[in-house]
Tab-separated table of C-alpha atoms in Angstrom:
chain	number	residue	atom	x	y	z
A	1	UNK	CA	125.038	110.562	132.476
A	2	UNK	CA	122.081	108.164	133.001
A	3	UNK	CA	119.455	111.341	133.043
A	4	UNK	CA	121.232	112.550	129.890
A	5	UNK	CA	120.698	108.913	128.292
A	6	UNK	CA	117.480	108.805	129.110
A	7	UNK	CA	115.993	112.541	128.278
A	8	UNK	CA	118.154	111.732	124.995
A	9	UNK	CA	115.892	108.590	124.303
A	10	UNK	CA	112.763	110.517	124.293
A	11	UNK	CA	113.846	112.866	121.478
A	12	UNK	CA	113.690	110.111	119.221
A	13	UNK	CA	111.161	107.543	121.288
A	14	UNK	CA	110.672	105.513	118.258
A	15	UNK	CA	113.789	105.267	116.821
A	16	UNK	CA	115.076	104.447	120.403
A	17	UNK	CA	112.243	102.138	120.711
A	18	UNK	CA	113.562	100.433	117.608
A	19	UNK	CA	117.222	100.405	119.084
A	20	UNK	CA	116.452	98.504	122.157
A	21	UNK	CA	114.240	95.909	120.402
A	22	UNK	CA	117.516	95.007	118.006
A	23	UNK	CA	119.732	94.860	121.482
A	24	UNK	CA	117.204	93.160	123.557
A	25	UNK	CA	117.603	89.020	123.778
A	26	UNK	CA	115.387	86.681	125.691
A	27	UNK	CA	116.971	83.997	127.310
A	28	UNK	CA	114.729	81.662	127.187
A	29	UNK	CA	114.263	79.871	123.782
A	30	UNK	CA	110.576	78.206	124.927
A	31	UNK	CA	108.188	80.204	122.561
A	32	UNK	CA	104.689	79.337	122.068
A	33	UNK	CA	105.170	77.106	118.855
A	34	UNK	CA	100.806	76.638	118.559
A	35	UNK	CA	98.191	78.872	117.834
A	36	UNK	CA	95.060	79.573	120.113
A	37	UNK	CA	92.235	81.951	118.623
A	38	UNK	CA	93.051	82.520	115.001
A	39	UNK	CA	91.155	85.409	113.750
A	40	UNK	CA	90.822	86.246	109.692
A	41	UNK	CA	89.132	88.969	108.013
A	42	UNK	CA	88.436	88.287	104.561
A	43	UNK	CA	87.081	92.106	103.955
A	44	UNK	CA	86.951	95.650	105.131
A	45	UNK	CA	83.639	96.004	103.036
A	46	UNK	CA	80.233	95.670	104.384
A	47	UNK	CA	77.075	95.983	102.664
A	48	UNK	CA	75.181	96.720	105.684
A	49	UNK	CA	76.906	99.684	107.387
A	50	UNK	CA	75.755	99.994	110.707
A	51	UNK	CA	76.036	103.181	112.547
A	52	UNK	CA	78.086	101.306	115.310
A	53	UNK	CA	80.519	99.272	113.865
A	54	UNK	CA	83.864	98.919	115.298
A	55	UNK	CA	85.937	98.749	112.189
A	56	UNK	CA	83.542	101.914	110.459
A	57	UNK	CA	82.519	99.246	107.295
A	58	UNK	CA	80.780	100.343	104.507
A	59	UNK	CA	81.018	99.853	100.977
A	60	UNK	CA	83.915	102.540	100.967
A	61	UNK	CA	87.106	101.183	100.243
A	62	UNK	CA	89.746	102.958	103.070
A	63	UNK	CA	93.016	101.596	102.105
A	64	UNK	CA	94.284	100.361	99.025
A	65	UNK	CA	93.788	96.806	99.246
A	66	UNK	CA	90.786	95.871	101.243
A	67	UNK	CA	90.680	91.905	100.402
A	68	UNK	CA	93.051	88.739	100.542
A	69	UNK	CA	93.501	87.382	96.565
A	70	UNK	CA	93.270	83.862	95.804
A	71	UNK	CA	96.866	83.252	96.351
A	72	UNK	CA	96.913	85.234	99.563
A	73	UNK	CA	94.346	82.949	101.015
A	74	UNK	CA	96.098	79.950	100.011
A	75	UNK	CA	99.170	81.513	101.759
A	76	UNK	CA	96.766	82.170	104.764
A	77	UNK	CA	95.051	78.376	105.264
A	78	UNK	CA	98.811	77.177	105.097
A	79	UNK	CA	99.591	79.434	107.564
A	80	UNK	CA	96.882	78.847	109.639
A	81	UNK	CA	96.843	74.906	109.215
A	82	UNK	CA	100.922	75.512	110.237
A	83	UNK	CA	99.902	77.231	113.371
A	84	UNK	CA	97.729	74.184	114.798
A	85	UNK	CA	95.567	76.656	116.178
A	86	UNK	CA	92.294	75.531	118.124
A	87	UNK	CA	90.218	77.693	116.731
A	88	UNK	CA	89.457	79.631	113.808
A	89	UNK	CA	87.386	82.779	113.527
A	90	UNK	CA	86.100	83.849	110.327
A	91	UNK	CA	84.634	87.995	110.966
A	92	UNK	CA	85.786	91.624	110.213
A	93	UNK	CA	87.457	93.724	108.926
A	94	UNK	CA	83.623	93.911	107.024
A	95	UNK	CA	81.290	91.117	105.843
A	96	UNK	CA	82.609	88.431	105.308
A	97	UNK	CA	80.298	87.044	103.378
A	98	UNK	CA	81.607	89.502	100.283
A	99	UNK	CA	84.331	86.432	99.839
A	100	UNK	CA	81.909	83.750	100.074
A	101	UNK	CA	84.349	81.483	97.847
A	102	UNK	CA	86.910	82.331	100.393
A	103	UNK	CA	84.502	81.255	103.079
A	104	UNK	CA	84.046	77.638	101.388
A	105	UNK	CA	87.552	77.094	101.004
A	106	UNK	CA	88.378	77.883	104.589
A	107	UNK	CA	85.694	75.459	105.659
A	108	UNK	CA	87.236	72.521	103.558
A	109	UNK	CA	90.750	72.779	103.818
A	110	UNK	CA	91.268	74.412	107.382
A	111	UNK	CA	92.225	71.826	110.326
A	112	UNK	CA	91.091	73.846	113.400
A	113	UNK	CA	89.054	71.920	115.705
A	114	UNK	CA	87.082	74.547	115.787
A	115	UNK	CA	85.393	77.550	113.141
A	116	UNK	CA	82.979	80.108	113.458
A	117	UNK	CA	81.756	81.846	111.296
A	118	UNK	CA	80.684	85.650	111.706
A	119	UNK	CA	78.184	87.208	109.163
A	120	UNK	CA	75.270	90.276	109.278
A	121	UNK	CA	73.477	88.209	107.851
A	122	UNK	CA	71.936	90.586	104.889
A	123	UNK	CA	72.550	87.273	102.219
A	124	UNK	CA	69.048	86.169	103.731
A	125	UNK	CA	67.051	88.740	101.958
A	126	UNK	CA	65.439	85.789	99.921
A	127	UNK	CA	64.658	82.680	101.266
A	128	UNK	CA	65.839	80.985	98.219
A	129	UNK	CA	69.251	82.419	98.461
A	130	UNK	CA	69.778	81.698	102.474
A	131	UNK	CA	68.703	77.798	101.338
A	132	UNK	CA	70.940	77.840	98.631
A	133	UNK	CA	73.906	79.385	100.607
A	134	UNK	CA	73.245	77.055	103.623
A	135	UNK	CA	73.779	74.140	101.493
A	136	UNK	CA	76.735	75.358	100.128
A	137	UNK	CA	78.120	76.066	103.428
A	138	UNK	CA	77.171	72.249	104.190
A	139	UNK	CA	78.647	70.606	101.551
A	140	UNK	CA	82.353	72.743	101.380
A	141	UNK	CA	82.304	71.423	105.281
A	142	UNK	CA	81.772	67.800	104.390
A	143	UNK	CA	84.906	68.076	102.101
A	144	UNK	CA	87.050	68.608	105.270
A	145	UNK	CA	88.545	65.306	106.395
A	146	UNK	CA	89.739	67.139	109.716
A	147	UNK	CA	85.954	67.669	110.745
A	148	UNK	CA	86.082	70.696	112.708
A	149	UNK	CA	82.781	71.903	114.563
A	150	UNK	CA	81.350	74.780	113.230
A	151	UNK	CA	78.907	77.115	113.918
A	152	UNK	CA	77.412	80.317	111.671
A	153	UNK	CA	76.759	83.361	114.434
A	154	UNK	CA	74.871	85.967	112.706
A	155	UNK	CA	75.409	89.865	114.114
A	156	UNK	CA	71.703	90.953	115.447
A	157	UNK	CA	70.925	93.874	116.807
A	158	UNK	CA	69.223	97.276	116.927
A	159	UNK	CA	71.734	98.480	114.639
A	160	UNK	CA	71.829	95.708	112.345
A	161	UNK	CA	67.976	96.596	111.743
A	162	UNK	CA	68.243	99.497	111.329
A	163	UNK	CA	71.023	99.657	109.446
A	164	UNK	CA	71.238	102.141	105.880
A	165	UNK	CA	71.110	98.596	104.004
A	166	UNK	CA	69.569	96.887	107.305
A	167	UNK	CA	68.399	93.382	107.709
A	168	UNK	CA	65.419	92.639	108.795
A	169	UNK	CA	63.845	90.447	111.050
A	170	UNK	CA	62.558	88.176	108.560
A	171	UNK	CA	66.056	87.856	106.668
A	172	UNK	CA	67.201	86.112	109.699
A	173	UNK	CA	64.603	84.151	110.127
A	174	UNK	CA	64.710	83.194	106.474
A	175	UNK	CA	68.502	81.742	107.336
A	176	UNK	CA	67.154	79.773	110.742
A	177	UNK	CA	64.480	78.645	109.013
A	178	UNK	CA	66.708	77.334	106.017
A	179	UNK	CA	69.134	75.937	108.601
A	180	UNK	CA	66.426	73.895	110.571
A	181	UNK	CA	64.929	72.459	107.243
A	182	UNK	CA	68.358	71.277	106.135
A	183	UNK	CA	70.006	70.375	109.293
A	184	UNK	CA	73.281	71.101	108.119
A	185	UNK	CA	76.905	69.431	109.867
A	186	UNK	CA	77.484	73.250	111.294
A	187	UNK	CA	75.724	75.101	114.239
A	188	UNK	CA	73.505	78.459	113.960
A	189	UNK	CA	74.209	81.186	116.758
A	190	UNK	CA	73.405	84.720	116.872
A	191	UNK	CA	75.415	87.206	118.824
A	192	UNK	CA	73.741	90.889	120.328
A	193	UNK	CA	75.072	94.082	122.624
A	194	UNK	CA	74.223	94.204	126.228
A	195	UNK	CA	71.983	96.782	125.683
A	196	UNK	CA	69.511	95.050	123.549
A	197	UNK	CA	68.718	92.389	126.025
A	198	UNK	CA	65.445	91.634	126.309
A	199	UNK	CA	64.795	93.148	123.050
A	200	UNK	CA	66.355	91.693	119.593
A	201	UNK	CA	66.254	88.392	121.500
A	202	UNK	CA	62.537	88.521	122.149
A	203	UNK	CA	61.774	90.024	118.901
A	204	UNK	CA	63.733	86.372	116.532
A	205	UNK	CA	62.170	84.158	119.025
A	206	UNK	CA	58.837	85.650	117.874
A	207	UNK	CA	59.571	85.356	114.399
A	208	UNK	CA	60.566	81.916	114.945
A	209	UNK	CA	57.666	80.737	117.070
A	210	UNK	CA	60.748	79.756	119.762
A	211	UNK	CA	60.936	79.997	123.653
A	212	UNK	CA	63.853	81.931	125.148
A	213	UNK	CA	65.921	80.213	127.957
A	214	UNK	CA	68.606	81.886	130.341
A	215	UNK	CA	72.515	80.473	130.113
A	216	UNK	CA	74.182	82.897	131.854
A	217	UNK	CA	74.244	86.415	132.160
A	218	UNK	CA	75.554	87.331	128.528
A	219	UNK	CA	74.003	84.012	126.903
A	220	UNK	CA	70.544	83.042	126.475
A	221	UNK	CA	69.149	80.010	123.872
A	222	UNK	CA	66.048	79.890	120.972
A	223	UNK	CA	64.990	76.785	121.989
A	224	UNK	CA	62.472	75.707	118.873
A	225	UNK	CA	59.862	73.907	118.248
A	226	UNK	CA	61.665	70.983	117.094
A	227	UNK	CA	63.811	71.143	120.226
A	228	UNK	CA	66.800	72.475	118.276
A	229	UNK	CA	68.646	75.005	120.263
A	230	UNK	CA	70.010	78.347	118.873
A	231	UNK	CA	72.197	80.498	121.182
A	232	UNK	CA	72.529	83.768	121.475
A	233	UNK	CA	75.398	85.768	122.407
A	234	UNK	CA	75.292	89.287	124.512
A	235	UNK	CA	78.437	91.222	124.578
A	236	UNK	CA	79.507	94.607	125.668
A	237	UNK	CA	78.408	97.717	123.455
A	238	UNK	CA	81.913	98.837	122.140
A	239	UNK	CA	82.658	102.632	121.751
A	240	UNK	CA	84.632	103.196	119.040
A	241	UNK	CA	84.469	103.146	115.384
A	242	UNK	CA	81.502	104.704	114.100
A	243	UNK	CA	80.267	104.152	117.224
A	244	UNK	CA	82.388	107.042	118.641
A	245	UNK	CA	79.742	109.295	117.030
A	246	UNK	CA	76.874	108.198	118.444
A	247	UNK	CA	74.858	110.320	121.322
A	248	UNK	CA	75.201	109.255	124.499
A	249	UNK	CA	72.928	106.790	126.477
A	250	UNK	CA	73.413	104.286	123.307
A	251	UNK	CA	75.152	101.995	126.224
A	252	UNK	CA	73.885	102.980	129.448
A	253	UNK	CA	72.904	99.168	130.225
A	254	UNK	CA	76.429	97.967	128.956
A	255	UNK	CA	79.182	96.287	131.306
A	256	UNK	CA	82.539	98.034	131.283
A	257	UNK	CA	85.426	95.649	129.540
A	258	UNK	CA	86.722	95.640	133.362
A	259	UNK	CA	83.570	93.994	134.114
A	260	UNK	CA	82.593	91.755	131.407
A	261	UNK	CA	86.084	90.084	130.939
A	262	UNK	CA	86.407	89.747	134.708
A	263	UNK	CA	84.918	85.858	135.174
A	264	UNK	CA	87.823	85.475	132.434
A	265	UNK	CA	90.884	86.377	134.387
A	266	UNK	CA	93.000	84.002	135.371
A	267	UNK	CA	94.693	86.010	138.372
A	268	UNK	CA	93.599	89.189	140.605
A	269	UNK	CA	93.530	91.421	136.778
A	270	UNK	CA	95.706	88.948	134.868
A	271	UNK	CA	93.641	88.665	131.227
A	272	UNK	CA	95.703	87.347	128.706
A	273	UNK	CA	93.573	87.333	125.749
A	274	UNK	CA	96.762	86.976	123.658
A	275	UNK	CA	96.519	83.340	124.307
A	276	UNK	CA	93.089	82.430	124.874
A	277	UNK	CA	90.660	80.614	123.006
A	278	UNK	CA	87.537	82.753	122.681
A	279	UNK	CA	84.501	80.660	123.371
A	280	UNK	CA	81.808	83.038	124.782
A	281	UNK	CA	78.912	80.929	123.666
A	282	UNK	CA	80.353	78.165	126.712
A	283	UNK	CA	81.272	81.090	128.748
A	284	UNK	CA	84.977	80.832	129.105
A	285	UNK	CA	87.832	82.349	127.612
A	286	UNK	CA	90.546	79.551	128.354
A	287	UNK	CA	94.187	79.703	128.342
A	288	UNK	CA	96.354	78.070	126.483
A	289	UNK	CA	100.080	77.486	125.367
A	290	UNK	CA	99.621	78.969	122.166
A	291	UNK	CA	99.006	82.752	121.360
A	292	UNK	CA	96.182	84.357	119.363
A	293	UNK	CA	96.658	85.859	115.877
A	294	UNK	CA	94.727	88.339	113.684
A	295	UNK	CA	95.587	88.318	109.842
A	296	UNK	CA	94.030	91.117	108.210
A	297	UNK	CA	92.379	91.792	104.902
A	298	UNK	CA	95.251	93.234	103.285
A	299	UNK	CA	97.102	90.580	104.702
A	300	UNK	CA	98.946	92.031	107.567
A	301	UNK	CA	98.777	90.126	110.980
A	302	UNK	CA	99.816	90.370	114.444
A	303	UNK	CA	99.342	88.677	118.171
A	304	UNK	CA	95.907	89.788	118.841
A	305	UNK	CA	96.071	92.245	122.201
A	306	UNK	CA	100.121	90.790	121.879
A	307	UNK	CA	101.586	93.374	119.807
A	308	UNK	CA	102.126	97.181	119.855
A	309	UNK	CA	100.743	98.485	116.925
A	310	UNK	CA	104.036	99.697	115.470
A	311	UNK	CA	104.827	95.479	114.886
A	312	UNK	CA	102.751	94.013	111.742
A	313	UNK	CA	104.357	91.404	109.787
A	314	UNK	CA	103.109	90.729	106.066
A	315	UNK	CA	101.349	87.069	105.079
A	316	UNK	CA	104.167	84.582	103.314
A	317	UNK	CA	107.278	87.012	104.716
A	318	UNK	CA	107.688	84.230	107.948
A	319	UNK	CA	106.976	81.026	108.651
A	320	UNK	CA	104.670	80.660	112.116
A	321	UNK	CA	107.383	79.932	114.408
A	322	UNK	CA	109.472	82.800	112.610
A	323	UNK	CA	106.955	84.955	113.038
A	324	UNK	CA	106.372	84.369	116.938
A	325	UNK	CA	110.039	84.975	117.034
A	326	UNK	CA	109.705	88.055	115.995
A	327	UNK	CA	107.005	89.128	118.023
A	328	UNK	CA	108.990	88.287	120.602
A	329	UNK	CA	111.812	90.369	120.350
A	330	UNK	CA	109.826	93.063	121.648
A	331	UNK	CA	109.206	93.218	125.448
A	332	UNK	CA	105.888	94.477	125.261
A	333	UNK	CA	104.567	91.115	123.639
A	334	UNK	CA	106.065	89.411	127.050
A	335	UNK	CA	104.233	91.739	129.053
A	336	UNK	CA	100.799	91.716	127.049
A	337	UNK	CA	101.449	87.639	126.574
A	338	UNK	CA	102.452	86.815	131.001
A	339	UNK	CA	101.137	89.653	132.354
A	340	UNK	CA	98.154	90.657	130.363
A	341	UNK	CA	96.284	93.402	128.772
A	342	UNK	CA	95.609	95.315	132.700
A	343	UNK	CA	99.304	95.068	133.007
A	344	UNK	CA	99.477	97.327	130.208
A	345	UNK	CA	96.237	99.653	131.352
A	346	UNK	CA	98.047	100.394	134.640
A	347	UNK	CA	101.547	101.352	132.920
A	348	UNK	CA	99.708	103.596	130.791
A	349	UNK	CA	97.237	105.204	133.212
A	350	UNK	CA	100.533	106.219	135.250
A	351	UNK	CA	102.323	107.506	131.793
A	352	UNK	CA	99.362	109.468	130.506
A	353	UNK	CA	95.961	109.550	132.231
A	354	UNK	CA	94.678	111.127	129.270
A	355	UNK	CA	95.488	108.509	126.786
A	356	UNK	CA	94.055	106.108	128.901
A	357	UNK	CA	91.172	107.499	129.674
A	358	UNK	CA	90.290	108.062	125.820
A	359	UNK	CA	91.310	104.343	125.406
A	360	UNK	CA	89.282	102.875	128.078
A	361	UNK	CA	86.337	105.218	126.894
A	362	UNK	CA	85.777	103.004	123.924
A	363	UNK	CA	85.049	99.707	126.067
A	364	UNK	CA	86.705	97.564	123.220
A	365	UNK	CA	89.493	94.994	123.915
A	366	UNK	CA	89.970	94.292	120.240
A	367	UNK	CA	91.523	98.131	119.637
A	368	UNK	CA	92.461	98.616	123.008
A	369	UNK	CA	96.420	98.255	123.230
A	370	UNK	CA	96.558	100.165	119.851
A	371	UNK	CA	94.584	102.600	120.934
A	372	UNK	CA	96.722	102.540	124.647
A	373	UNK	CA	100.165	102.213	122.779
A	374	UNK	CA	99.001	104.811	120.040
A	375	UNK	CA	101.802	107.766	121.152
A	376	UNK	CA	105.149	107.273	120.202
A	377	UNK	CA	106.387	108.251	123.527
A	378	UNK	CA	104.501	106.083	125.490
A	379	UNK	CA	105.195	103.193	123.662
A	380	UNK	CA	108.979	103.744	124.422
A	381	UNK	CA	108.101	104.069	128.153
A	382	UNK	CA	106.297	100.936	128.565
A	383	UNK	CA	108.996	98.913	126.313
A	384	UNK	CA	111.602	100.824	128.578
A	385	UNK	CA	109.831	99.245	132.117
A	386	UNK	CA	109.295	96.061	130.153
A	387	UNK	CA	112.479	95.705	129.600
A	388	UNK	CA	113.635	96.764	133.443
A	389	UNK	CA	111.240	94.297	134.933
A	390	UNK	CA	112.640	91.445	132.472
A	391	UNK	CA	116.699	92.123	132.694
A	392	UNK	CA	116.195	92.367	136.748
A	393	UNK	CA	114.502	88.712	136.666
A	394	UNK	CA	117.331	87.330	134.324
A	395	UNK	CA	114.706	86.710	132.018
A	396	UNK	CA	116.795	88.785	129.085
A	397	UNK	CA	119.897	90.543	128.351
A	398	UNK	CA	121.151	94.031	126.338
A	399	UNK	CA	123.585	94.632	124.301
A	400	UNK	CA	126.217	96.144	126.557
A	401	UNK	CA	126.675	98.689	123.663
A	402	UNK	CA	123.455	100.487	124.203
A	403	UNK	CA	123.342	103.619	125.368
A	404	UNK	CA	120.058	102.694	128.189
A	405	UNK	CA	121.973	99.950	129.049
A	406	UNK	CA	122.973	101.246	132.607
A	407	UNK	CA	119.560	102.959	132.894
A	408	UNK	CA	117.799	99.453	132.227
A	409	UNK	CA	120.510	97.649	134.605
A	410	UNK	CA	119.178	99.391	137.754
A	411	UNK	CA	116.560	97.278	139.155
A	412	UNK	CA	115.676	99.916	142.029
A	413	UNK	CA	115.288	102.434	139.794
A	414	UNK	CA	111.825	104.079	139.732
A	415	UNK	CA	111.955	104.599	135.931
A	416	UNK	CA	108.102	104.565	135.675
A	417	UNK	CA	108.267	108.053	137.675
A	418	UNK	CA	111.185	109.183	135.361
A	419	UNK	CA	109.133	108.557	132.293
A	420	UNK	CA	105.974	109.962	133.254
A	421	UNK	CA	108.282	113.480	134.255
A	422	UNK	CA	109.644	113.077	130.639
A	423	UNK	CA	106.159	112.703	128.904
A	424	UNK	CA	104.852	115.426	130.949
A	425	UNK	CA	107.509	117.728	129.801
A	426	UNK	CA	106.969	116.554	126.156
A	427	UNK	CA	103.486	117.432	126.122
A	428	UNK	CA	103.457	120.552	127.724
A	429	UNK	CA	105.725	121.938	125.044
A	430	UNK	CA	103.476	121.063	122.537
């Protein structure tokens, strides 16, 4: 009866997926009620298109609405400012830049303690324009009675440079330049791949007549000749996007994920990045009560690396707590949110080696559980051992009326096995 139940399940995976997130109830009513990292992308476009880019940006629009409207951002700093999250991350999606209106009204009406601000950089073509837009920058921040700190990291690299549209050396230069002149209430940062250590970095401290100084092993500093300090970022070279197409031995002196994130943990391969606040300029990723959200460009969002990719909610549908409600009513956002993205990696490498592999081939955290929750059927297995793990701690309860309810009732059961046989079975009949 059980067997039947559960070979039944896997017919339909997401429909039954569906099914058991209506009958599933936590019992415990303490939800995060704060944000931590709150990440916005004001645009899927990007002047610049570099042949590496995670999200694939070019000038090309790819779905129908590729931008938040006037109204939607309004809807959006609400939402944010409702969230009291710690941090606010302005990036892509594409450039943001493209919504540079958006940009000013973010910095003046926002309330996170903290903004940055992510940009290629290409707006300091002219040194002119990177003065002018600097100052603007300056003075929308001074309107903000919540005084956040900010800083402006612009994306440098081999790629950037040599971009189709690229910017060059002396465009980012133009912007430090115009940023040490003014001295502006807001920081300057600029953030690099692995692999271009020792290059990109020693190449802008040229152009700015500034002496390099080690942080850490994925930060180093422009200190210049004022003794202002400029830091640079080194992260991992991420596979996927446009990336994907690139030859091999573009990465070779790249960290895995595994590796870079590990001074991050906060367990033996507990990384929770659903509630951290990102800070890798200071070197930590820290923990905190609230959870991490992404709002998209055509104003979808989700729990970033908290949510399957089948659960997007739409700006202005929820209020904040609402929406972490809804979140969690599935069990995968418990597992991604206490256990942890690994958590997740080791379910799936046991479900489909394949999938996993292909996921963990792209070295990127940011599409990683969408890319590890991406078949139907494996989704339904990992909400299926969720759920087991969760009803065995008395953590949550079924509806009695369901028909896994006696499969999900058996602690002892090894239903990991039982759904690996089952996806096994599915594929080879494809």
């Amino acid at each position: 009866m059980s067997e039947t139940a559960l070979e039944a399940a896997f017919v339909t995976p997401q429909s039954t997926r569906e099914s058991l997130i209506g009958a599933f109830k936590p019992r415990s009513s303490e939800l995060p009620t704060t944000g931590s990292s709150f990440f916005i992308h004001l645009s899927e476009l990007c002047p610049v298109a570099c042949l590496h880019c995670m999200y694939s940006s070019d000038l090309q629009r790819k779905s129908a609405k590729d931008s938040l409207s006037r109204d939607e951002l309004t809807k959006a700093i609400d939402f944010i400012n409702e969230s009291r999250s710690q941090k606010l991350n302005i990036t892509g999606g594409g450039e943001p830049f493209l919504k540079f209106n958006s940009i000013l009204r973010l910095l003046a009406e926002v309330t996170t303690p903290k903004i940055d601000v992510v940009s290629a950089g290409y707006w300091g073509k002219e040194p002119t324009r990177a003065n002018t837009l600097i100052r603007r920058l300056d003075a929308a921040l001074a309107d903000n009675p919540a005084g956040p700190e900010v800083i402006l990291r612009l994306s440098l690299d081999r790629y950037h440079l040599e971009a189709p549209r690229p910017v060059r050396l002396e465009h980012y230069g133009n912007v430090a330049r115009a940023w040490a002149e003014q001295r502006p209430g807001f920081g300057l940062g600029f953030r690099s791949i692995e692999p271009d250590w020792d290059i990109v970095d020693r190449q802008i401290a040229e152009e700015l007549g500034a002496r390099l100084v080690d942080v850490n092993d994925w930060n180093r500093k422009l200190v210049l000749p004022d003794g202002r300090e400029i830091p640079i970022t080194f992260n991992v070279f991420r596979r996927s996007g446009k990336a994907s197409e690139l030859a091999e031995g573009h990465h070779d002196t790249s960290r895995s994920i595994h590796e870079y994130y590990g001074p991050f943990e906060t367990g033996s391969r507990r990384l929770s990045l659903a509630t951290t606040v990102n800070d890798a300029i200071r070197g930590s990723y820290a923990a905190s009560s609230g959870v991490a959200v992404t709002l998209n460009s055509d104003g979808t969002f989700w729990i970033f690396c908290g949510t399957a990719p089948d659960r997007r909610l739409l700006l202005g549908q929820e209020s904040f707590a609402e929406a972490v409600a809804t979140f969690f009513q599935d069990p995968i956002t418990h597992l991604l949110v206490e256990e942890g993205v690994w958590s997740l990696s080791d379910l799936v490498i046991e479900l489909d080696k394949e999938a996993h592999a292909a996921a963990m081939a792209k070295n990127d955290v940011a599409s990683l559980v969408e890319d590890l929750l991406d078949a139907e059927d494996v989704r339904l297995a990992v909400t299926l051992v969720a759920t087991q793990k969760l009803l065995a701690d008395d953590r949550a309860t079924l509806d009695g009326s369901h028909p896994l309810g006696a499969v999900l009732a058996a602690p002892d059961r090894d239903l990991l096995a039982e759904c690996r046989t089952l996806i096994a079975e599915r594929r080879a009949r494809r």
